[in-house]
Every structure is written in structure tokens, then in C-alpha cells.
Amino acid sequence: MELCSKKKLHALSLAEKIQVLELLDESKMSQSEVARRFQVSQPQISRICKNKEKLLADWCSGTANRERKRKRESKYSGIDEALLCWYHIARAKAWDVTGPMLLHKAKELADIMGQDFVPSIGWLVRWKRRNNVGFGARHVLVPPFPPEPPPPAPTPQAQLPLSLKDFSPEDIFGCAEVPLLYRAVPGREGACDRVQVLLCTNSRGTEKRRVLVSGLQAAPRCFFGVSSEALPASYHPDLAIPWSEWLAQFDRDMGLQGRQVALLLAARVVEESVGLPQLCHVRLLPLSAASTTPSLPSSVVRAFKAHYRHRLLGKLAAAQSERAGTSLAAARAAITVLDAVHLAAAAWAKVPLRLIVSSFVQEGLAPGKTPPAPDKASEMPPVPGGLSLEEFSRFVDLEGEEPVSRVCKEEVGTEGEERHGEDGFEPLPTKADALRALSTLRRWFECNGTSPELFENFYACEEEVERLCCL
């Protein structure tokens, strides 16, 4: 008895699947009748109906290959998406993107994400096919976001800008790009220690945006194996703030909440940035460089820097107490960019709501009556031991001085000491054990993903342990 030959599977392309959905929506044809027309099985038509929303999203995205019959997800989907985002930005800037350039960028992104991945020519071909990136002759890709029209001329700062009157105080946001010498100590600083920190909050202090730290190092060793989603702040491997990406994400977040908000920012950001996205939910209100009014109140920025410096000195003091004879220079050299990311997030969380509200009103950046001036002693961190109020104040404003020229050295870490037991008993925990345990716990949070709220509780615990280590 001869076996019947197996029926050949007829797979439909994305374009044909959309035709199936249109037939079912616009006509009275049943799924069985549509299946016969396309020469496929009825269960296949049923699966198309179940995946209707995803198919329509792929069709409307403009990046999906409409003739492709099967969509196989990449094992490295995070690298796929990051490379596609970079590709769109590069094409929008009219860069001549080549295959070797894409392979190099994919490897660089994999290193930043801590993934053991080496892109090959075959992977690149499949990546192009998955994302509908053209082969053969190069073509200019239409930017995903058309450039924003030129900003209106700055309004006089003597009175509230007319455009702000259309927004409630909760929907008025200010942002600022803050230069920060992330591991400077009194009397020791260098240009190589500089990072840029992007701060943003609404005028009521109820919505502090996630801190963004930009640094010179493309892939610091301290980030190896770290989950970027688990961090309480973002890191960008370039000293320039990625305004286009940041604004696009801000606009998406406000769109999900169904809000229209105003964003105060420096006019030079709009003038110098290339390819700013078309924003639907965020209205940019640039403030000219000639204006004396900052886009984020200076008292808010200064409070952030004061809390950062206070936490940094506490961390350095704890490191010195861990090992006798450790110099301040050696403890400072062990501070990494990843430490700076955590310190920046902790400092931003410490800036009080009351200070933000009063500062926005006093600067004329939000409507309302000028509230009573807050008690400075309660709004700022205490002066660290060993420094006078004047010395700490000068230390907080360190970025305003000319940086000392130094040779940039690669970040280094301190080596831990091995633990040895006696007579089979585990020794009592030491200060070094406590500090190492904090480092291990934070590393576990970073690599396994957790909530920002848990990090805030961890910071309080970390500060108390470091204080006890100094006793």
C-alpha cells in the first residue's frame, strides 16, 4: 500500500495576510471560503485572525518585509533593535552606511549590553531581510522623524511666556544639561573625569524624569554584564546628550498618558541638534542664551550637585576606612562611571519637592504666587566633616572653574581580600566584608533587574553602612 504524499505547506506573505484580513472584514466570506481562494488550510486563516493586531502593526511600520512569508525572531533581539535605531539615525544624517560599519556597530552595541556576540556576514544579511533594509545600490532613507520647524523667537523674560499660560503647572517641565566632574575631590579634579548629566522635572516636582549620564567611554568595563533596564539612571556612551532619542522617548511617554506638556530647554539645543523628531505631545519652549532665566532653576541644579558631592565624599571616606593606609587619591581612582550613575540617581532623588516648586515660581518658569523661601539648612545636605561651609560651597560649584589638565587613565578597581577561617569557624564580619556585601548586592540588582524603588531603599542602607564604617 502506497503512502499518500505529504501535502505541501503554502505559506502566505505579509501582503497576502493583509488581503485575507481585508476580505474577512469587507465581505461576508467565511474563513473556509477565504482559505480555498488562497489555497491554504482554514486553521491558517484562523491563526491570521488571531494575530490581526500584530500583522497590522508590522504592515503600518513601513520597516517590515511585506513579501516575507515567515518571521523568525532573532536570538539577539536587543542588538537587532538597537542597531536598527542607530541605522535610522545615521541615514537621517545622510551618513554613508556600509556593511562593515554595521558589523562594527553591532559588535560595539553587544559589548555595551554585555552580550557574547560576534556578528557575521550571514547574520547581517538576515538582519537586513528582517528589517527591510535594501540591498544593492545605496539609497537615502527618509528620516523616521522629519525635522522640527525653527523655534519661535525668544520672548522677553520680564513676564511669563505667553505659551506657558496654556499649560497647568504639572505639565510644565524644565530640563538642563549639567557638566559634572564625577570623581573630583577638593583640590583634585581633571577634565578626563567629566560627564554630562541631563536632569528634567515638572514645576511641581512630582515627576522627576529618569537621569541620563553621558560619558566619554564607549564601553566601560564596569558595565560588563549589567542590565541597562535595571539601572536607576541611563548611560549614553558619548559626551554629547542624545537629544533626538531622549525627546522622542519623552514624547512617547506623554502620548501614553494622553497629555500635552511644555518643555523648557536651552535654545542652543534646538539650534545645534540635527534631525530633532517631530513631537506630538511635547511643545518645546527654547530660552535664548542671552536670557538670564535658566531652563531648569539654578537652585535645583545646585542642590543636585551638593547631594552628589556629599554622597561621593561619604563613599570615599568609607573606602579609606576599609583598608588602612589607603590614600584619598587611590580611593578616588576606584570610583567608576557606573558608581557615578548610581550617585547621580541617588542625588536627584534627594532634591526635595518643596525646593523645586519654589524655584520654578521664583524664576518665573511657572505660574503661581511666590511661596515662602525654604529653609536652606533643610533643603541642602549637611556640610561633610573636615570642610568649612565656604570650602564645601566652592567644591559644589567646582565645574565653574577651569579644569586642571591631566592624563586620563583607565578606570581601575580595588582588589578584595580573601577571607580565611580559623579552626573551622567563619570569622566575624569586618568593615571590608560589609562594604563588599553592599557591592555584591548592588551588582546582583543590576544584573537581574529590579524596580527603581528598591534602589532608593538600597541607597539609604548603603549610606548608613558607610557611616558606620567610618566610626
CSV table of C-alpha atoms in Angstrom, one decimal:
chain,number,residue,atom,x,y,z
A,1,MET,CA,0.0,0.0,0.0
A,2,GLU,CA,1.5,3.3,-1.1
A,3,LEU,CA,1.6,6.2,1.4
A,4,CYS,CA,-0.1,9.4,0.3
A,5,SER,CA,2.4,12.1,-0.5
A,6,LYS,CA,2.6,14.8,2.2
A,7,LYS,CA,0.7,18.0,1.3
A,8,LYS,CA,3.0,20.9,0.6
A,9,LEU,CA,2.6,23.8,3.0
A,10,HIS,CA,1.6,27.0,1.3
A,11,ALA,CA,2.7,30.0,3.4
A,12,LEU,CA,1.3,33.4,2.9
A,13,SER,CA,3.4,36.6,2.7
A,14,LEU,CA,2.6,39.6,4.9
A,15,ALA,CA,0.9,41.4,2.0
A,16,GLU,CA,-1.3,38.3,1.3
A,17,LYS,CA,-2.2,38.1,5.0
A,18,ILE,CA,-3.4,41.7,5.0
A,19,GLN,CA,-5.5,40.8,1.9
A,20,VAL,CA,-7.1,38.0,3.9
A,21,LEU,CA,-8.0,40.3,6.7
A,22,GLU,CA,-9.5,42.8,4.3
A,23,LEU,CA,-11.6,40.1,2.7
A,24,LEU,CA,-12.9,38.9,6.0
A,25,ASP,CA,-13.7,42.5,7.2
A,26,GLU,CA,-15.3,43.8,4.0
A,27,SER,CA,-17.1,40.8,2.6
A,28,LYS,CA,-19.3,38.1,4.0
A,29,MET,CA,-17.0,35.3,3.1
A,30,SER,CA,-16.3,32.6,5.7
A,31,GLN,CA,-12.8,31.6,6.8
A,32,SER,CA,-13.2,28.3,4.8
A,33,GLU,CA,-14.1,30.2,1.6
A,34,VAL,CA,-11.1,32.6,2.0
A,35,ALA,CA,-8.9,29.5,2.7
A,36,ARG,CA,-9.9,27.9,-0.6
A,37,ARG,CA,-9.3,31.2,-2.5
A,38,PHE,CA,-5.7,31.4,-1.2
A,39,GLN,CA,-5.2,27.6,-1.3
A,40,VAL,CA,-4.4,27.3,2.4
A,41,SER,CA,-6.0,25.5,5.3
A,42,GLN,CA,-8.8,27.0,7.4
A,43,PRO,CA,-6.6,26.8,10.6
A,44,GLN,CA,-4.0,29.0,8.9
A,45,ILE,CA,-6.7,31.6,8.3
A,46,SER,CA,-7.8,31.4,11.9
A,47,ARG,CA,-4.2,32.0,13.1
A,48,ILE,CA,-4.0,35.1,10.8
A,49,CYS,CA,-7.2,36.4,12.5
A,50,LYS,CA,-5.8,35.8,16.0
A,51,ASN,CA,-2.6,37.8,15.1
A,52,LYS,CA,-4.5,40.6,13.4
A,53,GLU,CA,-3.2,43.4,15.5
A,54,LYS,CA,0.4,42.4,15.2
A,55,LEU,CA,0.2,41.9,11.5
A,56,LEU,CA,-1.4,45.3,11.0
A,57,ALA,CA,1.3,46.9,13.2
A,58,ASP,CA,4.0,45.3,11.1
A,59,TRP,CA,2.3,46.5,7.9
A,60,CYS,CA,2.0,50.1,9.1
A,61,SER,CA,5.5,50.3,10.5
A,62,GLY,CA,7.0,50.5,7.0
A,63,THR,CA,10.1,48.6,8.0
A,64,ALA,CA,8.7,45.0,7.7
A,65,ASN,CA,9.5,43.0,4.6
A,66,ARG,CA,6.0,42.6,3.1
A,67,GLU,CA,6.9,39.7,0.8
A,68,ARG,CA,8.4,37.7,3.6
A,69,LYS,CA,6.4,34.6,4.4
A,70,ARG,CA,7.8,33.6,7.8
A,71,LYS,CA,9.0,35.9,10.5
A,72,ARG,CA,11.8,34.3,12.6
A,73,GLU,CA,12.8,36.3,15.7
A,74,SER,CA,16.5,36.9,16.2
A,75,LYS,CA,18.2,35.4,19.2
A,76,TYR,CA,19.7,38.8,19.9
A,77,SER,CA,16.6,40.9,19.6
A,78,GLY,CA,18.0,43.7,21.8
A,79,ILE,CA,21.0,44.1,19.5
A,80,ASP,CA,18.7,44.0,16.5
A,81,GLU,CA,16.6,46.8,17.7
A,82,ALA,CA,19.5,49.0,18.9
A,83,LEU,CA,21.3,48.6,15.5
A,84,LEU,CA,18.1,49.5,13.6
A,85,CYS,CA,17.6,52.6,15.7
A,86,TRP,CA,21.3,53.6,15.1
A,87,TYR,CA,20.8,52.9,11.3
A,88,HIS,CA,17.8,55.2,11.1
A,89,ILE,CA,19.7,58.0,12.8
A,90,ALA,CA,22.7,57.5,10.6
A,91,ARG,CA,20.6,57.6,7.4
A,92,ALA,CA,18.7,60.7,8.7
A,93,LYS,CA,22.1,62.4,9.0
A,94,ALA,CA,23.0,61.3,5.4
A,95,TRP,CA,25.9,59.1,6.5
A,96,ASP,CA,27.2,56.6,4.1
A,97,VAL,CA,26.4,53.4,6.0
A,98,THR,CA,28.3,50.3,4.8
A,99,GLY,CA,28.2,46.6,5.7
A,100,PRO,CA,31.5,46.7,7.6
A,101,MET,CA,30.2,49.7,9.5
A,102,LEU,CA,27.1,47.9,10.5
A,103,LEU,CA,29.1,44.8,11.7
A,104,HIS,CA,31.4,47.0,13.7
A,105,LYS,CA,28.5,48.9,15.3
A,106,ALA,CA,26.7,45.6,16.1
A,107,LYS,CA,29.7,44.3,17.9
A,108,GLU,CA,30.1,47.6,19.8
A,109,LEU,CA,26.4,47.5,20.9
A,110,ALA,CA,26.8,43.9,22.0
A,111,ASP,CA,29.8,44.8,24.2
A,112,ILE,CA,27.9,47.7,25.8
A,113,MET,CA,25.0,45.3,26.5
A,114,GLY,CA,27.4,42.7,27.9
A,115,GLN,CA,26.4,40.0,25.4
A,116,ASP,CA,28.9,37.5,24.0
A,117,PHE,CA,28.0,38.1,20.3
A,118,VAL,CA,30.2,38.3,17.2
A,119,PRO,CA,28.2,39.4,14.1
A,120,SER,CA,28.8,37.6,10.9
A,121,ILE,CA,28.0,38.4,7.2
A,122,GLY,CA,25.2,35.8,7.4
A,123,TRP,CA,23.7,37.5,10.4
A,124,LEU,CA,23.9,40.9,8.7
A,125,VAL,CA,22.1,39.5,5.6
A,126,ARG,CA,19.3,38.1,7.8
A,127,TRP,CA,19.2,41.4,9.8
A,128,LYS,CA,18.7,43.4,6.6
A,129,ARG,CA,16.0,41.0,5.4
A,130,ARG,CA,14.2,41.1,8.8
A,131,ASN,CA,14.2,44.9,8.9
A,132,ASN,CA,13.6,45.5,5.1
A,133,VAL,CA,16.9,47.3,4.7
A,134,GLY,CA,17.6,47.5,1.0
A,135,PHE,CA,20.4,45.6,-0.8
A,136,GLY,CA,22.4,46.6,-3.9
A,137,ALA,CA,22.6,50.3,-4.7
A,138,ARG,CA,22.5,52.5,-1.7
A,139,HIS,CA,19.5,54.7,-1.2
A,140,VAL,CA,18.7,57.6,1.0
A,141,LEU,CA,16.3,56.6,3.7
A,142,VAL,CA,13.6,59.0,4.6
A,143,PRO,CA,14.2,60.1,8.2
A,144,PRO,CA,11.7,58.4,10.6
A,145,PHE,CA,11.1,61.9,12.1
A,146,PRO,CA,11.0,65.0,9.9
A,147,PRO,CA,13.0,67.9,11.3
A,148,GLU,CA,11.1,70.3,13.5
A,149,PRO,CA,10.4,73.8,12.2
A,150,PRO,CA,12.7,76.6,13.5
A,151,PRO,CA,11.7,77.7,17.0
A,152,PRO,CA,10.0,81.0,17.6
A,153,ALA,CA,12.0,84.0,18.6
A,154,PRO,CA,12.6,84.0,22.4
A,155,THR,CA,10.1,86.0,24.4
A,156,PRO,CA,11.1,88.7,27.0
A,157,GLN,CA,11.8,87.1,30.3
A,158,ALA,CA,10.4,90.0,32.3
A,159,GLN,CA,7.0,88.4,32.2
A,160,LEU,CA,5.7,84.8,32.0
A,161,PRO,CA,6.0,83.5,28.4
A,162,LEU,CA,2.5,83.5,26.8
A,163,SER,CA,2.8,79.9,25.7
A,164,LEU,CA,3.2,78.7,29.3
A,165,LYS,CA,-0.3,80.1,30.2
A,166,ASP,CA,-1.8,77.3,28.1
A,167,PHE,CA,-0.4,74.6,30.5
A,168,SER,CA,-1.1,73.6,34.1
A,169,PRO,CA,1.9,73.7,36.5
A,170,GLU,CA,2.0,69.9,36.5
A,171,ASP,CA,2.5,69.9,32.7
A,172,ILE,CA,5.4,72.5,32.6
A,173,PHE,CA,8.8,70.7,32.5
A,174,GLY,CA,12.3,72.1,32.7
A,175,CYS,CA,15.5,70.4,31.8
A,176,ALA,CA,19.2,71.1,31.9
A,177,GLU,CA,22.4,69.6,30.7
A,178,VAL,CA,24.7,69.7,33.8
A,179,PRO,CA,28.5,69.2,33.5
A,180,LEU,CA,29.8,67.1,36.4
A,181,LEU,CA,33.4,66.1,37.5
A,182,TYR,CA,32.1,62.7,38.7
A,183,ARG,CA,35.1,61.7,40.9
A,184,ALA,CA,36.6,65.0,41.9
A,185,VAL,CA,37.6,65.7,45.5
A,186,PRO,CA,38.6,69.1,47.0
A,187,GLY,CA,41.9,70.0,45.3
A,188,ARG,CA,41.9,67.2,42.8
A,189,GLU,CA,40.0,67.2,39.6
A,190,GLY,CA,40.6,66.7,35.9
A,191,ALA,CA,38.9,67.1,32.5
A,192,CYS,CA,39.0,63.3,32.0
A,193,ASP,CA,36.6,62.9,34.9
A,194,ARG,CA,33.9,65.0,33.2
A,195,VAL,CA,30.4,63.6,32.3
A,196,GLN,CA,27.2,65.3,31.3
A,197,VAL,CA,24.1,64.8,33.3
A,198,LEU,CA,20.6,65.5,31.9
A,199,LEU,CA,18.0,66.5,34.6
A,200,CYS,CA,14.3,67.1,33.9
A,201,THR,CA,11.3,67.6,36.2
A,202,ASN,CA,8.0,69.3,36.1
A,203,SER,CA,7.4,72.5,38.0
A,204,ARG,CA,5.6,70.8,40.9
A,205,GLY,CA,8.4,68.3,41.5
A,206,THR,CA,6.0,65.4,41.2
A,207,GLU,CA,7.6,63.9,38.0
A,208,LYS,CA,11.3,63.7,38.0
A,209,ARG,CA,12.4,62.2,34.7
A,210,ARG,CA,15.0,59.4,34.7
A,211,VAL,CA,18.5,60.8,34.9
A,212,LEU,CA,20.7,60.4,31.8
A,213,VAL,CA,24.5,60.3,32.2
A,214,SER,CA,26.7,60.8,29.1
A,215,GLY,CA,30.4,59.9,29.3
A,216,LEU,CA,33.5,59.7,27.0
A,217,GLN,CA,33.9,55.9,27.4
A,218,ALA,CA,32.1,53.9,24.8
A,219,ALA,CA,32.0,50.6,26.8
A,220,PRO,CA,33.5,51.0,30.4
A,221,ARG,CA,34.5,47.7,31.9
A,222,CYS,CA,32.3,48.3,34.9
A,223,PHE,CA,29.2,47.9,32.7
A,224,PHE,CA,30.0,44.3,31.7
A,225,GLY,CA,27.1,42.1,32.4
A,226,VAL,CA,24.9,44.9,33.7
A,227,SER,CA,21.3,45.1,32.6
A,228,SER,CA,20.6,48.7,31.5
A,229,GLU,CA,16.9,48.3,32.3
A,230,ALA,CA,17.8,47.5,35.9
A,231,LEU,CA,19.8,50.7,36.4
A,232,PRO,CA,18.0,53.7,38.1
A,233,ALA,CA,19.6,56.0,35.5
A,234,SER,CA,20.6,55.8,31.9
A,235,TYR,CA,24.1,55.8,30.4
A,236,HIS,CA,25.0,57.1,26.9
A,237,PRO,CA,28.5,56.3,25.6
A,238,ASP,CA,29.1,59.8,24.2
A,239,LEU,CA,29.8,63.1,26.0
A,240,ALA,CA,27.1,64.7,23.9
A,241,ILE,CA,23.5,64.3,25.1
A,242,PRO,CA,21.4,62.3,22.6
A,243,TRP,CA,18.6,64.9,22.4
A,244,SER,CA,16.8,63.3,19.5
A,245,GLU,CA,16.3,59.9,21.2
A,246,TRP,CA,15.6,61.5,24.6
A,247,LEU,CA,12.9,63.9,23.2
A,248,ALA,CA,11.3,61.1,21.1
A,249,GLN,CA,11.0,58.9,24.3
A,250,PHE,CA,9.6,61.8,26.3
A,251,ASP,CA,7.0,62.4,23.6
A,252,ARG,CA,6.0,58.7,23.6
A,253,ASP,CA,5.7,58.7,27.4
A,254,MET,CA,3.4,61.7,27.4
A,255,GLY,CA,1.4,60.3,24.5
A,256,LEU,CA,0.7,57.1,26.5
A,257,GLN,CA,-0.6,59.3,29.3
A,258,GLY,CA,-2.7,61.4,26.8
A,259,ARG,CA,-1.0,64.6,27.8
A,260,GLN,CA,0.2,67.8,26.1
A,261,VAL,CA,3.2,69.3,28.0
A,262,ALA,CA,5.6,72.2,27.6
A,263,LEU,CA,9.3,71.6,27.9
A,264,LEU,CA,11.7,74.5,28.7
A,265,LEU,CA,15.2,74.0,27.3
A,266,ALA,CA,18.2,76.0,26.1
A,267,ALA,CA,17.8,77.4,22.6
A,268,ARG,CA,21.2,76.1,21.5
A,269,VAL,CA,19.9,72.5,21.8
A,270,VAL,CA,17.4,73.2,19.0
A,271,GLU,CA,20.0,75.2,17.0
A,272,GLU,CA,22.8,72.7,17.3
A,273,SER,CA,20.9,69.4,17.2
A,274,VAL,CA,20.4,67.7,13.8
A,275,GLY,CA,17.3,65.7,13.0
A,276,LEU,CA,15.1,66.5,16.0
A,277,PRO,CA,12.0,64.4,15.9
A,278,GLN,CA,8.5,65.6,15.2
A,279,LEU,CA,6.9,65.9,18.6
A,280,CYS,CA,3.1,65.4,19.0
A,281,HIS,CA,2.7,65.7,22.8
A,282,VAL,CA,5.7,67.9,23.9
A,283,ARG,CA,5.9,71.6,23.0
A,284,LEU,CA,9.5,72.9,23.0
A,285,LEU,CA,10.0,76.3,24.5
A,286,PRO,CA,13.6,77.4,23.9
A,287,LEU,CA,15.2,80.0,26.1
A,288,SER,CA,17.8,82.1,24.4
A,289,ALA,CA,21.4,82.2,25.6
A,290,ALA,CA,21.0,86.0,26.2
A,291,SER,CA,18.3,85.3,28.8
A,292,THR,CA,19.2,85.3,32.5
A,293,THR,CA,16.5,82.7,33.1
A,294,PRO,CA,17.7,79.1,33.0
A,295,SER,CA,15.6,76.2,31.6
A,296,LEU,CA,15.9,74.5,35.0
A,297,PRO,CA,16.2,76.6,38.1
A,298,SER,CA,19.8,77.0,39.2
A,299,SER,CA,19.0,76.3,42.8
A,300,VAL,CA,17.6,72.9,41.8
A,301,VAL,CA,20.8,72.1,39.8
A,302,ARG,CA,23.0,73.2,42.7
A,303,ALA,CA,21.0,71.1,45.2
A,304,PHE,CA,21.6,68.0,42.9
A,305,LYS,CA,25.3,68.7,42.8
A,306,ALA,CA,25.5,69.3,46.6
A,307,HIS,CA,23.8,65.9,47.3
A,308,TYR,CA,26.1,64.2,44.7
A,309,ARG,CA,29.3,65.6,46.3
A,310,HIS,CA,28.1,64.8,49.8
A,311,ARG,CA,27.5,61.1,48.8
A,312,LEU,CA,30.8,60.9,46.9
A,313,LEU,CA,32.8,62.1,49.9
A,314,GLY,CA,30.9,59.6,52.1
A,315,LYS,CA,31.8,56.8,49.8
A,316,LEU,CA,35.5,57.8,49.6
A,317,ALA,CA,35.7,58.0,53.4
A,318,ALA,CA,34.2,54.5,53.7
A,319,ALA,CA,36.7,53.2,51.2
A,320,GLN,CA,39.6,54.7,53.1
A,321,SER,CA,38.4,53.1,56.4
A,322,GLU,CA,38.1,49.7,54.7
A,323,ARG,CA,41.8,49.4,54.2
A,324,ALA,CA,44.2,51.3,56.5
A,325,GLY,CA,46.7,53.4,54.6
A,326,THR,CA,44.6,53.9,51.5
A,327,SER,CA,45.2,57.4,50.2
A,328,LEU,CA,42.4,59.7,49.0
A,329,ALA,CA,43.9,59.6,45.5
A,330,ALA,CA,43.7,55.8,45.5
A,331,ALA,CA,40.1,55.8,46.7
A,332,ARG,CA,39.1,58.4,44.1
A,333,ALA,CA,40.7,56.4,41.3
A,334,ALA,CA,38.4,53.4,42.2
A,335,ILE,CA,35.2,55.4,41.5
A,336,THR,CA,33.8,54.2,38.2
A,337,VAL,CA,31.3,55.7,35.7
A,338,LEU,CA,28.8,53.1,37.0
A,339,ASP,CA,29.3,54.5,40.5
A,340,ALA,CA,28.6,57.9,39.1
A,341,VAL,CA,25.4,56.7,37.5
A,342,HIS,CA,24.2,55.4,40.9
A,343,LEU,CA,25.4,58.5,42.8
A,344,ALA,CA,23.6,60.8,40.3
A,345,ALA,CA,20.3,58.8,40.6
A,346,ALA,CA,20.6,59.0,44.4
A,347,ALA,CA,21.4,62.7,44.4
A,348,TRP,CA,18.4,63.5,42.1
A,349,ALA,CA,16.1,61.6,44.3
A,350,LYS,CA,17.3,63.7,47.3
A,351,VAL,CA,16.3,67.0,45.7
A,352,PRO,CA,13.2,68.0,47.7
A,353,LEU,CA,9.8,68.8,46.1
A,354,ARG,CA,9.4,72.0,48.0
A,355,LEU,CA,12.6,73.4,46.6
A,356,ILE,CA,11.6,72.6,43.1
A,357,VAL,CA,8.2,74.3,43.4
A,358,SER,CA,9.6,77.5,45.0
A,359,SER,CA,12.5,77.7,42.5
A,360,PHE,CA,10.2,77.4,39.4
A,361,VAL,CA,7.9,80.2,40.7
A,362,GLN,CA,10.8,82.5,41.8
A,363,GLU,CA,12.5,82.1,38.4
A,364,GLY,CA,9.2,82.9,36.5
A,365,LEU,CA,9.1,79.5,34.9
A,366,ALA,CA,5.7,78.5,36.3
A,367,PRO,CA,2.6,80.5,37.3
A,368,GLY,CA,1.7,81.0,41.0
A,369,LYS,CA,2.4,83.2,43.9
A,370,THR,CA,6.0,83.2,45.2
A,371,PRO,CA,6.0,80.7,48.1
A,372,PRO,CA,7.9,81.4,51.3
A,373,ALA,CA,11.7,80.8,50.9
A,374,PRO,CA,12.5,77.3,52.1
A,375,ASP,CA,14.9,76.7,54.9
A,376,LYS,CA,18.2,76.2,53.2
A,377,ALA,CA,19.5,74.0,56.1
A,378,SER,CA,16.7,71.5,55.5
A,379,GLU,CA,16.9,71.6,51.6
A,380,MET,CA,20.7,71.0,51.3
A,381,PRO,CA,22.8,68.2,52.7
A,382,PRO,CA,24.9,68.8,55.8
A,383,VAL,CA,28.5,70.0,55.3
A,384,PRO,CA,30.8,67.0,55.4
A,385,GLY,CA,33.3,66.7,58.2
A,386,GLY,CA,36.7,68.3,57.6
A,387,LEU,CA,35.3,71.1,55.3
A,388,SER,CA,34.0,74.5,56.2
A,389,LEU,CA,30.8,75.8,54.7
A,390,GLU,CA,32.8,78.0,52.3
A,391,GLU,CA,35.0,75.1,51.2
A,392,PHE,CA,32.0,72.8,50.6
A,393,SER,CA,30.2,75.6,48.6
A,394,ARG,CA,33.3,76.0,46.4
A,395,PHE,CA,33.5,72.3,46.0
A,396,VAL,CA,29.9,72.1,44.9
A,397,ASP,CA,30.5,74.8,42.2
A,398,LEU,CA,33.7,73.1,41.0
A,399,GLU,CA,32.6,72.9,37.3
A,400,GLY,CA,32.6,76.7,37.1
A,401,GLU,CA,36.4,76.7,37.4
A,402,GLU,CA,39.0,76.0,34.8
A,403,PRO,CA,39.7,72.2,34.8
A,404,VAL,CA,43.2,71.1,35.6
A,405,SER,CA,44.8,69.3,32.6
A,406,ARG,CA,45.6,65.6,33.5
A,407,VAL,CA,46.3,62.4,31.6
A,408,CYS,CA,43.1,60.3,31.5
A,409,LYS,CA,43.7,56.9,33.0
A,410,GLU,CA,41.5,53.8,32.6
A,411,GLU,CA,39.2,53.2,35.5
A,412,VAL,CA,40.6,50.7,37.9
A,413,GLY,CA,39.0,48.8,40.8
A,414,THR,CA,40.4,47.7,44.1
A,415,GLU,CA,41.1,44.0,44.7
A,416,GLY,CA,39.2,42.4,47.5
A,417,GLU,CA,41.0,40.5,50.3
A,418,GLU,CA,40.4,36.7,50.7
A,419,ARG,CA,38.6,35.5,53.7
A,420,HIS,CA,40.3,32.8,55.9
A,421,GLY,CA,38.6,31.0,58.7
A,422,GLU,CA,40.3,29.7,61.9
A,423,ASP,CA,39.6,26.3,63.4
A,424,GLY,CA,36.8,25.7,61.1
A,425,PHE,CA,34.8,28.8,62.3
A,426,GLU,CA,33.8,31.6,60.0
A,427,PRO,CA,35.3,34.8,61.2
A,428,LEU,CA,33.1,37.7,62.3
A,429,PRO,CA,32.2,40.2,59.5
A,430,THR,CA,34.6,43.1,59.2
A,431,LYS,CA,34.1,46.6,57.6
A,432,ALA,CA,35.6,45.2,54.4
A,433,ASP,CA,33.1,42.4,54.4
A,434,ALA,CA,30.2,44.8,54.9
A,435,LEU,CA,31.3,47.0,52.0
A,436,ARG,CA,31.9,44.0,49.8
A,437,ALA,CA,28.5,42.7,50.6
A,438,LEU,CA,26.9,46.0,49.5
A,439,SER,CA,28.9,45.9,46.3
A,440,THR,CA,27.8,42.3,45.6
A,441,LEU,CA,24.1,43.1,46.4
A,442,ARG,CA,24.1,46.1,44.1
A,443,ARG,CA,25.7,44.0,41.3
A,444,TRP,CA,23.0,41.4,41.7
A,445,PHE,CA,20.3,44.0,41.4
A,446,GLU,CA,22.0,45.4,38.3
A,447,CYS,CA,22.3,42.1,36.5
A,448,ASN,CA,18.9,40.6,37.4
A,449,GLY,CA,16.6,43.5,37.0
A,450,THR,CA,14.6,45.3,39.8
A,451,SER,CA,12.5,48.4,40.4
A,452,PRO,CA,13.8,51.9,40.9
A,453,GLU,CA,12.0,52.0,44.3
A,454,LEU,CA,14.2,49.1,45.5
A,455,PHE,CA,17.3,51.0,44.5
A,456,GLU,CA,16.2,54.0,46.5
A,457,ASN,CA,15.9,51.8,49.7
A,458,PHE,CA,19.3,50.3,48.9
A,459,TYR,CA,20.9,53.7,48.7
A,460,ALA,CA,19.7,54.6,52.2
A,461,CYS,CA,21.1,51.3,53.5
A,462,GLU,CA,24.3,51.9,51.7
A,463,GLU,CA,24.7,55.3,53.2
A,464,GLU,CA,24.1,54.0,56.8
A,465,VAL,CA,26.6,51.2,56.4
A,466,GLU,CA,29.3,53.5,55.1
A,467,ARG,CA,28.6,55.9,58.0
A,468,LEU,CA,29.1,53.0,60.5
A,469,CYS,CA,32.3,52.0,58.7
A,470,CYS,CA,33.7,55.4,59.5
A,471,LEU,CA,33.1,55.3,63.2
